[in-house]
Short mmCIF file of C-alpha atoms in Angstrom, two decimals:
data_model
loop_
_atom_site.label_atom_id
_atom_site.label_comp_id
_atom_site.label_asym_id
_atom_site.label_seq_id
_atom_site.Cartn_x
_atom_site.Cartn_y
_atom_site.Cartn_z
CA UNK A 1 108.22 61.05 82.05
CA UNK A 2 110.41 62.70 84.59
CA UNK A 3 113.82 60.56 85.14
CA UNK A 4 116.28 61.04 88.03
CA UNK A 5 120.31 59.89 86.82
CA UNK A 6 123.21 60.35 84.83
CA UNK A 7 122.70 57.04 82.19
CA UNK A 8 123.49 57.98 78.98
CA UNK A 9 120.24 56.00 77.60
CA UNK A 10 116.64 57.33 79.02
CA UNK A 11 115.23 53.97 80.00
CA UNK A 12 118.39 53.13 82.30
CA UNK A 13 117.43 56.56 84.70
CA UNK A 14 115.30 55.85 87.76
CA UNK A 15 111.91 57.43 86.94
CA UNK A 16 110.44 59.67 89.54
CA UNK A 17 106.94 60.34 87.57
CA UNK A 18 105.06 61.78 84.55
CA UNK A 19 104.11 64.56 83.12
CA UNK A 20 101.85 65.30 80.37
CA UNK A 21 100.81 69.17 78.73
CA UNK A 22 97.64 68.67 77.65
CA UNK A 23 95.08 70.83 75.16
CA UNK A 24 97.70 72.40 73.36
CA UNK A 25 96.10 74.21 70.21
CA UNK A 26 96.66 72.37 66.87
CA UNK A 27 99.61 73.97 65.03
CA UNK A 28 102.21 72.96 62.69
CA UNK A 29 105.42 71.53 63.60
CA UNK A 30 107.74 73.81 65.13
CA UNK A 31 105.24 76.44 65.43
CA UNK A 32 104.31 76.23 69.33
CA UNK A 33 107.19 76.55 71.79
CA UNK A 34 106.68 74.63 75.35
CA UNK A 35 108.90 75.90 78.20
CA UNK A 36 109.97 73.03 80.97
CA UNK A 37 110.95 74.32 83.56
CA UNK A 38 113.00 72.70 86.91
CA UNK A 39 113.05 73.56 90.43
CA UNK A 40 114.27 71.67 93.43
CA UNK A 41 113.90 73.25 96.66
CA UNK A 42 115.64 73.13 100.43
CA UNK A 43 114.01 69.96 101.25
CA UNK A 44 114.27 68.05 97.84
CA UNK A 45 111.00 68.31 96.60
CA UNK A 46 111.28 68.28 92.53
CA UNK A 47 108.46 70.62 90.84
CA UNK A 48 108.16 70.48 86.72
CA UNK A 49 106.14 73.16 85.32
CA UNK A 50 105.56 73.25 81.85
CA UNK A 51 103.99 75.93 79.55
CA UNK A 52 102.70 76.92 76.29
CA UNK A 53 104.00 79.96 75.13
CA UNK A 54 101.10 82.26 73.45
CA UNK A 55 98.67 80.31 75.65
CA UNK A 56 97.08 80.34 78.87
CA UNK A 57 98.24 76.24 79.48
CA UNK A 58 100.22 75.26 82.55
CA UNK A 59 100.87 72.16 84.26
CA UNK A 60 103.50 71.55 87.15
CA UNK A 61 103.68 68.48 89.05
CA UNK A 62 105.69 67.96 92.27
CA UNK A 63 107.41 65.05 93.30
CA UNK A 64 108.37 64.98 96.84
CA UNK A 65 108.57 60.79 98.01
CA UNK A 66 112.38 59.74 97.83
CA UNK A 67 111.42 56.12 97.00
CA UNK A 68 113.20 54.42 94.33
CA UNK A 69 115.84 57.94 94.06
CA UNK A 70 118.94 57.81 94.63
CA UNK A 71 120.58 58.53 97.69
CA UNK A 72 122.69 61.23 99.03
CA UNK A 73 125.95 59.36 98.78
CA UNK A 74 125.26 58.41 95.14
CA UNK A 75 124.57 61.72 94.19
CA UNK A 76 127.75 63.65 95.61
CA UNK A 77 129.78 60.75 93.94
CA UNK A 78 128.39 61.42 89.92
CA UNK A 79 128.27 64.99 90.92
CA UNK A 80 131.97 64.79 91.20
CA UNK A 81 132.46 62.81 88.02
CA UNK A 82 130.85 65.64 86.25
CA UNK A 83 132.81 68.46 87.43
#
């Protein structure tokens, strides 16, 4: 799941959507690395991409509605607190 917040405890973020790398080769533990990767660009829109290194598997999913995020004035005011 993709979360949007600053709670200490996962379930207590605003979730935004999900996310899933599917097909992944069967491997031990440990022995596949996935790379996430986060971009967020001029007008807000949040892209995931995630991939399996040694494989040809990508995913990225965008999410661009602002429902249920938080707003501008809430995140200037935790970016503060975390400087």
């Amino acid at each position: 799941e993709i979360c949007e917040g600053e709670e200490r405890f996962f379930d207590d973020n605003t979730r935004l959507g999900e996310f899933e790398l599917t097909g992944l080769p069967q491997r031990g533990r440990g022995e596949i690395t996935i790379n996430v990767t986060m971009r967020i660009d001029k007008d807000g829109i949040l892209t995931v991409e995630g991939t399996a290194e040694g494989t040809d598997i990508k995913k990225d999913v965008s999410v661009r509605a602002n429902k249920g995020r938080m707003n501008e004035e809430t995140i200037e005011k935790l970016s503060k607190e975390n400087e």
